[in-house]
Coordinates of C-alpha atoms in Angstrom, one line a residue:
X1 CA 0.0 0.0 0.0
X2 CA 2.8 2.4 0.9
X3 CA 4.5 1.9 -2.5
X4 CA 1.2 2.4 -4.3
X5 CA 0.5 5.7 -2.5
X6 CA 4.0 6.9 -3.3
X7 CA 3.5 6.1 -7.0
X8 CA 0.1 7.9 -7.0
X9 CA 1.6 11.0 -5.3
X10 CA 4.4 11.1 -7.8
X11 CA 1.9 10.9 -10.7
X12 CA -0.1 13.8 -9.3
X13 CA 2.2 16.6 -10.5
X14 CA 2.3 15.1 -13.9
X15 CA -1.5 14.9 -14.1
X16 CA -1.9 18.4 -12.9
X17 CA 0.7 19.7 -15.5
X18 CA -1.3 17.9 -18.2
X19 CA -4.6 19.3 -17.2
X20 CA -3.4 22.8 -16.7
X21 CA -1.4 22.9 -19.9
X22 CA -4.4 21.7 -22.0
X23 CA -6.8 24.3 -20.4
X24 CA -4.1 27.0 -20.7
X25 CA -3.8 26.4 -24.4
X26 CA -7.5 26.3 -24.9
X27 CA -7.9 29.7 -23.1
X28 CA -5.4 31.2 -25.5
X29 CA -7.0 29.7 -28.6
X30 CA -10.6 30.4 -27.9
X31 CA -11.6 33.9 -29.1
X32 CA -13.0 36.5 -26.7
X33 CA -10.1 37.1 -24.4
X34 CA -9.4 40.3 -22.3
X35 CA -8.3 42.4 -25.3
X36 CA -11.4 41.4 -27.4
X37 CA -13.7 42.0 -24.4
X38 CA -12.2 45.5 -24.0
X39 CA -12.8 46.3 -27.7
X40 CA -16.3 44.9 -27.5
X41 CA -17.2 46.9 -24.4
X42 CA -15.8 50.0 -26.0
X43 CA -17.9 49.4 -29.1
X44 CA -21.0 48.6 -27.1
X45 CA -20.5 51.8 -25.1
X46 CA -20.3 53.9 -28.2
X47 CA -23.4 52.2 -29.8
X48 CA -25.5 52.7 -26.6
X49 CA -25.2 56.5 -27.0
X50 CA -23.0 57.0 -23.9
X51 CA -21.9 60.6 -24.7
X52 CA -19.5 60.7 -21.8
X53 CA -17.7 57.6 -23.1
X54 CA -17.8 58.9 -26.7
X55 CA -16.2 62.2 -25.6
X56 CA -13.7 60.7 -23.2
X57 CA -12.3 58.3 -25.8
X58 CA -12.1 57.5 -29.4
X59 CA -13.9 54.7 -31.2
X60 CA -10.9 52.4 -30.6
X61 CA -9.1 51.3 -27.4
X62 CA -5.7 52.9 -27.2
X63 CA -2.6 50.8 -28.1
X64 CA -1.2 51.3 -24.6
X65 CA -4.2 49.7 -23.0
X66 CA -4.0 46.7 -25.3
X67 CA -0.3 46.3 -24.6
X68 CA -0.9 46.5 -20.9
X69 CA -3.4 43.6 -21.0
X70 CA -1.0 41.6 -23.2
X71 CA 1.8 42.1 -20.8
X72 CA -0.5 41.3 -17.8
X73 CA -1.3 37.8 -19.2
X74 CA 1.9 37.4 -21.3
X75 CA -0.3 37.2 -24.5
X76 CA 2.6 38.6 -26.6
X77 CA 4.7 35.4 -25.7
X78 CA 4.4 32.0 -27.3
X79 CA 1.9 29.8 -25.5
X80 CA 4.5 27.3 -24.2
X81 CA 6.6 30.1 -22.8
X82 CA 3.6 31.8 -21.3
X83 CA 2.6 28.6 -19.6
X84 CA 6.1 28.1 -18.1
X85 CA 6.0 31.6 -16.8
X86 CA 2.5 31.0 -15.2
X87 CA 3.9 27.8 -13.7
X88 CA 6.9 29.7 -12.3
X89 CA 9.6 27.8 -14.2
X90 CA 10.6 30.8 -16.4
X91 CA 11.0 34.4 -15.4
X92 CA 8.5 37.0 -16.6
X93 CA 8.3 40.8 -16.7
X94 CA 6.6 41.7 -13.4
X95 CA 7.1 45.4 -13.7
X96 CA 7.2 47.5 -16.9
X97 CA 7.6 51.2 -17.5
X98 CA 7.9 53.0 -20.8
X99 CA 8.9 56.3 -22.2
X100 CA 8.9 57.5 -25.8
X101 CA 11.7 59.5 -27.5
X102 CA 10.6 62.9 -28.8
X103 CA 10.8 63.3 -32.6
X104 CA 14.4 64.0 -33.7
X105 CA 15.7 63.2 -30.2
X106 CA 17.9 60.3 -29.0
X107 CA 17.3 60.7 -25.3
X108 CA 14.4 60.3 -22.9
X109 CA 13.7 59.7 -19.2
X110 CA 12.3 56.5 -17.6
X111 CA 10.9 56.5 -14.1
X112 CA 11.4 53.2 -12.2
X113 CA 10.6 52.2 -8.6
X114 CA 12.8 49.9 -6.5
X115 CA 11.5 47.1 -4.3
X116 CA 12.1 49.3 -1.3
X117 CA 9.8 52.0 -2.8
X118 CA 12.5 54.4 -3.9
X119 CA 11.8 56.0 -7.3
X120 CA 14.6 57.0 -9.7
X121 CA 14.6 58.9 -13.0
X122 CA 17.0 57.3 -15.5
X123 CA 18.2 59.2 -18.5
X124 CA 18.3 56.9 -21.5
X125 CA 20.2 57.6 -24.7
X126 CA 20.0 55.3 -27.7
X127 CA 22.7 54.3 -30.2
X128 CA 20.5 52.6 -32.8
X129 CA 18.7 49.9 -30.7
X130 CA 21.4 49.9 -28.0
X131 CA 20.4 51.7 -24.8
X132 CA 23.0 53.9 -23.0
X133 CA 22.2 54.8 -19.4
X134 CA 23.7 55.2 -15.9
X135 CA 21.7 53.7 -13.0
X136 CA 22.2 53.0 -9.3
X137 CA 23.5 49.5 -8.3
X138 CA 20.1 48.4 -7.1
X139 CA 18.8 48.7 -10.7
X140 CA 20.8 45.7 -11.9
X141 CA 20.6 43.9 -8.5
X142 CA 16.8 43.8 -8.6
X143 CA 16.8 42.5 -12.2
X144 CA 15.9 45.7 -14.1
X145 CA 16.8 45.9 -17.7
X146 CA 16.2 48.5 -20.5
X147 CA 15.5 47.8 -24.2
X148 CA 14.8 50.0 -27.1
X149 CA 11.8 49.4 -29.3
X150 CA 11.8 50.8 -32.8
X151 CA 8.6 51.8 -34.8
X152 CA 9.2 48.6 -36.8
X153 CA 9.1 46.5 -33.5
X154 CA 5.9 48.1 -32.5
X155 CA 4.3 47.6 -35.9
X156 CA 5.3 44.0 -35.9
X157 CA 3.7 43.5 -32.4
X158 CA 0.5 45.0 -33.8
X159 CA 0.7 42.7 -36.8
X160 CA 1.1 39.6 -34.7
X161 CA -1.9 40.5 -32.6
X162 CA -4.1 41.1 -35.6
X163 CA -2.8 38.3 -37.8
X164 CA -1.5 40.8 -40.4
X165 CA 1.2 39.5 -42.8
X166 CA 1.0 42.2 -45.6
X167 CA 4.3 44.1 -45.5
X168 CA 2.5 47.2 -47.0
X169 CA 0.1 47.3 -44.1
X170 CA 2.9 46.8 -41.6
X171 CA 4.9 49.6 -43.2
X172 CA 1.9 51.8 -43.1
X173 CA 1.4 51.0 -39.4
X174 CA 5.0 52.2 -38.7
X175 CA 3.9 55.7 -39.7
X176 CA 0.8 55.6 -37.5
X177 CA 1.1 58.0 -34.5
X178 CA 0.7 55.1 -32.1
X179 CA 3.8 53.4 -33.5
X180 CA 5.9 56.1 -35.1
X181 CA 8.2 56.9 -32.2
X182 CA 11.1 55.0 -30.7
X183 CA 10.5 53.9 -27.2
X184 CA 12.6 53.0 -24.1
X185 CA 11.2 50.1 -22.1
X186 CA 12.4 49.4 -18.6
X187 CA 11.4 46.0 -17.1
X188 CA 12.1 43.8 -14.2
X189 CA 11.9 40.0 -14.6
X190 CA 11.3 37.6 -11.8
X191 CA 9.9 34.1 -11.1
X192 CA 6.3 34.8 -10.2
X193 CA 4.1 31.8 -10.8
X194 CA 2.4 28.8 -9.3
X195 CA 5.6 27.4 -7.8
X196 CA 6.1 30.7 -6.0
X197 CA 2.6 30.6 -4.6
X198 CA 1.3 33.3 -7.1
X199 CA -1.9 32.7 -9.2
X200 CA -1.9 36.1 -10.7
X201 CA -4.5 38.9 -10.6
X202 CA -8.1 38.8 -11.9
X203 CA -8.5 40.9 -15.1
X204 CA -12.2 41.7 -14.2
X205 CA -11.9 42.5 -10.5
X206 CA -8.2 43.5 -10.3
X207 CA -7.7 41.4 -7.2
X208 CA -5.3 38.5 -6.4
X209 CA -6.9 35.2 -7.6
X210 CA -5.8 33.4 -4.4
X211 CA -7.6 36.0 -2.2
X212 CA -10.8 35.8 -4.2
X213 CA -10.8 32.0 -4.0
X214 CA -10.1 32.0 -0.2
X215 CA -13.1 34.4 0.2
X216 CA -15.5 32.2 -1.7
X217 CA -14.2 28.8 -0.6
X218 CA -15.6 28.7 2.9
X219 CA -19.2 29.2 1.6
X220 CA -18.9 26.2 -0.7
X221 CA -17.1 24.1 2.0
X222 CA -19.9 24.9 4.4
X223 CA -22.7 23.7 2.2
X224 CA -20.6 20.9 0.7
X225 CA -19.6 19.3 4.0
X226 CA -23.0 19.9 5.6
X227 CA -24.8 18.4 2.5
X228 CA -22.6 15.3 2.4
X229 CA -23.0 14.8 6.2
X230 CA -26.8 15.1 6.1
X231 CA -27.1 13.0 2.9
X232 CA -25.0 10.1 4.3
X233 CA -26.5 10.2 7.8
X234 CA -30.0 9.8 6.3
X235 CA -29.3 7.8 3.2
X236 CA -27.2 5.0 4.7
X237 CA -29.6 4.0 7.5
X238 CA -32.5 4.4 5.0
X239 CA -30.8 2.2 2.5
X240 CA -30.1 -0.5 5.1
X241 CA -33.7 -0.3 6.3
X242 CA -35.0 -0.6 2.7
X243 CA -32.8 -3.6 2.1
X244 CA -34.0 -5.3 5.3
X245 CA -37.7 -4.6 4.4
X246 CA -37.3 -5.4 0.7
X247 CA -40.6 -5.5 -1.3
X248 CA -42.6 -4.3 1.6
X249 CA -45.0 -1.3 1.5
X250 CA -42.4 0.7 3.4
X251 CA -39.8 0.0 0.6
X252 CA -42.3 0.9 -2.1
X253 CA -43.4 4.2 -0.6
X254 CA -39.8 5.4 0.2
X255 CA -38.6 4.4 -3.3
X256 CA -41.5 6.4 -4.8
X257 CA -40.6 9.5 -2.7
X258 CA -36.9 9.1 -3.5
X259 CA -37.3 8.9 -7.2
X260 CA -39.6 12.0 -7.1
X261 CA -36.8 13.8 -5.3
X262 CA -34.3 12.6 -7.8
X263 CA -36.4 13.6 -10.8
X264 CA -36.7 17.2 -9.5
X265 CA -33.6 19.4 -10.4
X266 CA -32.2 21.1 -7.3
X267 CA -32.4 24.6 -8.9
X268 CA -36.0 24.1 -9.9
X269 CA -37.0 23.0 -6.4
X270 CA -35.1 26.0 -5.1
X271 CA -37.1 28.4 -7.3
X272 CA -40.4 26.8 -6.1
X273 CA -39.4 27.0 -2.4
X274 CA -38.3 30.6 -2.8
X275 CA -41.7 31.6 -4.2
X276 CA -43.9 29.7 -1.7
X277 CA -41.8 29.3 1.4
X278 CA -39.9 32.5 1.1
X279 CA -41.9 35.2 -0.7
X280 CA -45.5 34.1 0.1
X281 CA -45.2 32.5 3.5
X282 CA -42.1 34.4 4.6
X283 CA -40.7 31.5 6.5
X284 CA -37.2 31.7 5.1
X285 CA -35.0 34.5 3.7
X286 CA -34.9 34.9 -0.1
X287 CA -31.2 35.3 -0.8
X288 CA -27.7 35.2 0.6
X289 CA -26.1 33.2 3.4
X290 CA -26.7 35.8 6.2
X291 CA -28.7 38.9 6.7
X292 CA -27.2 42.4 6.3
X293 CA -27.5 43.0 10.0
X294 CA -25.7 39.7 10.8
X295 CA -22.5 41.2 12.3
X296 CA -24.5 43.2 15.0
X297 CA -26.6 40.2 16.2
X298 CA -26.0 38.2 19.3
X299 CA -24.6 34.7 19.0
X300 CA -28.0 32.9 19.3
X301 CA -29.5 35.3 16.8
X302 CA -26.6 34.7 14.4
X303 CA -27.0 30.9 14.6
X304 CA -30.7 31.2 14.0
X305 CA -30.2 33.5 11.0
X306 CA -27.5 31.2 9.5
X307 CA -29.8 28.2 10.0
X308 CA -32.7 29.9 8.3
X309 CA -30.5 30.9 5.3
X310 CA -29.2 27.4 5.2
X311 CA -32.3 25.3 5.1
X312 CA -33.5 25.9 1.5
X313 CA -30.1 25.8 -0.3
X314 CA -29.1 22.7 1.7
X315 CA -32.4 20.9 0.8
X316 CA -31.6 21.6 -2.9
X317 CA -28.0 20.4 -2.5
X318 CA -29.0 17.0 -1.0
X319 CA -32.3 16.2 -2.7
X320 CA -30.8 14.4 -5.7
X321 CA -28.0 12.8 -3.6
X322 CA -30.6 11.0 -1.4
X323 CA -31.9 8.7 -4.1
X324 CA -28.5 7.8 -5.5
X325 CA -26.8 7.1 -2.2
X326 CA -29.8 5.3 -0.7
X327 CA -30.4 3.0 -3.7
X328 CA -26.7 2.3 -4.0
X329 CA -26.6 1.3 -0.3
X330 CA -29.7 -0.8 -0.6
X331 CA -28.7 -2.7 -3.7
X332 CA -25.3 -3.4 -2.5
X333 CA -26.6 -4.7 0.9
X334 CA -29.2 -6.9 -0.8
X335 CA -26.4 -8.5 -2.9
X336 CA -24.4 -9.3 0.2
X337 CA -27.4 -10.5 2.3
X338 CA -27.9 -13.3 -0.2
X339 CA -24.2 -14.2 -0.2
X340 CA -22.9 -17.6 1.0
X341 CA -20.9 -16.1 3.8
X342 CA -24.0 -14.6 5.4
X343 CA -25.8 -18.0 5.4
X344 CA -22.7 -19.6 6.8
X345 CA -22.4 -17.0 9.6
X346 CA -26.1 -17.4 10.6
X347 CA -25.7 -21.2 10.5
X348 CA -22.8 -21.1 12.9
X349 CA -24.9 -19.3 15.5
X350 CA -24.3 -15.6 14.7
X351 CA -27.4 -13.5 15.1
X352 CA -28.9 -12.1 11.9
X353 CA -28.6 -8.6 13.2
X354 CA -24.9 -9.0 14.0
X355 CA -24.2 -10.7 10.7
X356 CA -25.8 -7.7 8.9
X357 CA -24.0 -5.0 10.7
X358 CA -20.6 -6.7 11.2
X359 CA -20.2 -8.5 7.9
X360 CA -22.7 -7.4 5.1
X361 CA -22.7 -3.7 6.0
X362 CA -19.0 -3.3 5.8
X363 CA -18.8 -5.0 2.4
X364 CA -21.8 -3.1 1.1
X365 CA -20.1 0.3 2.0
X366 CA -17.4 -0.3 -0.6
X367 CA -19.3 1.3 -3.6
X368 CA -20.0 4.4 -1.5
X369 CA -16.3 4.7 -0.6
X370 CA -15.3 4.5 -4.2
X371 CA -17.3 7.7 -5.0
X372 CA -15.3 9.9 -2.6
X373 CA -13.4 11.6 -5.4
X374 CA -16.6 13.0 -6.9
X375 CA -17.9 13.9 -3.5
X376 CA -14.8 16.0 -2.7
X377 CA -15.1 17.9 -6.0
X378 CA -18.7 18.6 -5.2
X379 CA -17.9 19.9 -1.8
X380 CA -15.4 22.4 -3.2
X381 CA -17.2 23.3 -6.4
X382 CA -20.6 23.5 -5.0
X383 CA -23.6 23.8 -7.3
X384 CA -23.6 26.8 -9.7
X385 CA -27.3 26.8 -10.4
X386 CA -28.3 26.5 -6.7
X387 CA -25.9 29.3 -5.8
X388 CA -27.3 31.4 -8.6
X389 CA -30.9 30.8 -7.5
X390 CA -30.2 31.8 -3.9
X391 CA -27.6 34.5 -4.7
X392 CA -24.9 32.7 -2.7
X393 CA -21.4 33.9 -3.6
X394 CA -19.7 30.5 -3.5
X395 CA -16.9 28.8 -5.4
X396 CA -19.2 27.6 -8.1
X397 CA -20.4 31.1 -9.0
X398 CA -16.8 32.3 -9.0
X399 CA -15.7 29.6 -11.5
X400 CA -18.7 30.3 -13.8
X401 CA -18.1 34.0 -13.7
X402 CA -14.4 33.5 -14.6
X403 CA -15.5 31.5 -17.7
X404 CA -18.0 34.2 -18.8
X405 CA -15.4 37.0 -18.4
X406 CA -12.6 35.0 -20.0
X407 CA -10.6 35.8 -16.9
X408 CA -7.5 33.7 -17.6
X409 CA -5.9 33.9 -14.2
X410 CA -9.1 33.2 -12.4
X411 CA -10.0 30.3 -14.7
X412 CA -6.6 28.7 -14.1
X413 CA -6.8 29.2 -10.3
X414 CA -10.3 27.6 -10.0
X415 CA -9.3 24.8 -12.4
X416 CA -6.2 24.0 -10.4
X417 CA -8.1 23.7 -7.1
X418 CA -10.8 21.6 -8.6
X419 CA -8.2 19.3 -10.2
X420 CA -6.3 18.9 -7.0
X421 CA -9.5 17.9 -5.1
X422 CA -10.5 15.3 -7.7
X423 CA -7.0 13.7 -7.7
X424 CA -6.8 13.7 -3.9
X425 CA -10.4 12.4 -3.7
X426 CA -9.6 9.5 -6.1
X427 CA -6.5 8.6 -4.0
X428 CA -8.5 8.7 -0.8
X429 CA -11.2 6.5 -2.4
X430 CA -8.7 3.8 -3.2
X431 CA -7.3 4.0 0.3
X432 CA -10.7 3.7 2.0
X433 CA -11.7 0.9 -0.3
X434 CA -8.6 -1.0 0.7
X435 CA -9.2 -0.4 4.4
X436 CA -12.8 -1.6 4.1
X437 CA -12.1 -4.6 1.9
X438 CA -9.1 -6.7 3.0
X439 CA -9.1 -8.6 -0.3
X440 CA -7.9 -5.6 -2.2
X441 CA -4.1 -5.3 -2.2
X442 CA -2.3 -2.5 -4.0
X443 CA 1.1 -4.2 -4.6

């Protein structure tokens, strides 16, 4: 078992690399990224008749804004290099400052800020594309560099972004005011990726991805763990009871109710309960996890408020899990109740009750233990539709919003956590199955 666990642990990083690399490439290939969204929002603002927006800006987003987004997500780099930088294996430009040369001038000034917060103005002269400057020792010690970009370089960057290969168009772009000047670019490179504990910043919210995930994760964990606990505490005894009373009226009635619950989608049930139990009868709150005045309440009042906000979403979370878990437990136990070892145990004088709970129940629990991987993923991911119906800001809503906004950093962060939980859950499933069933040996 120890060797098996070690092998699985060694395979985990390889699996995560494969998953993240495939999704990373897909996010870059699918149209509608941050740059496209910025252009679309600008066009929609102009079409909607927003005079303030029309006056404040032209019909196109500035080249500087587009370059800023490209540098934020390393879109100007090849996909493989950008992935290595996200992973933290290759250095990337974490700070960039630019200054253009005046027409006919070969000198400009670049303002840079040290890690200690000290700002310095560096005079940069150019000899062709070679920068000539004098800087304090900290400039090189902190990894700062300066390069010179020509109008040709800037036009080629525009051509790569827009898929332009016509040399005439590129040459025309060199004369455009947005590209016609030489430019000095000061940048600092550093390892700033996953291996360094950095998941980047959200394009949409301009906040660290790790911080956003930590804020949403407790909500999903709360409903996830509570839902699994309630479902298992009710479904397992119910499945055992149905197996022991197989084909009785009790078994038929409970099966009918279970399948009704399984057939009703959780989000649809939530909408119905919100209308009748929340809006009309006013028994439960309509949205959120707590009331706005929650921080000022006493502890008993807070617990009551949290419980009232929990009942309806939790019911929707577990309604479909009841039928699946209960019937899995029942069918598995029925199979073992008719096994030869049960008849042998009873024939040797073991009471039927003891034989059920000490022998058949343990073996019947194996199928439930094998589903732990999916359970852990559900605990973390939550249910998007249920969170949307009850306006609960959980991890599921965060993942969905990241996809809608094409927020690359947030997509990769939520995917990474979900993948880790699935892999860890599958490993724990194997371990629990081996602990329950002594016949299974991972050698």
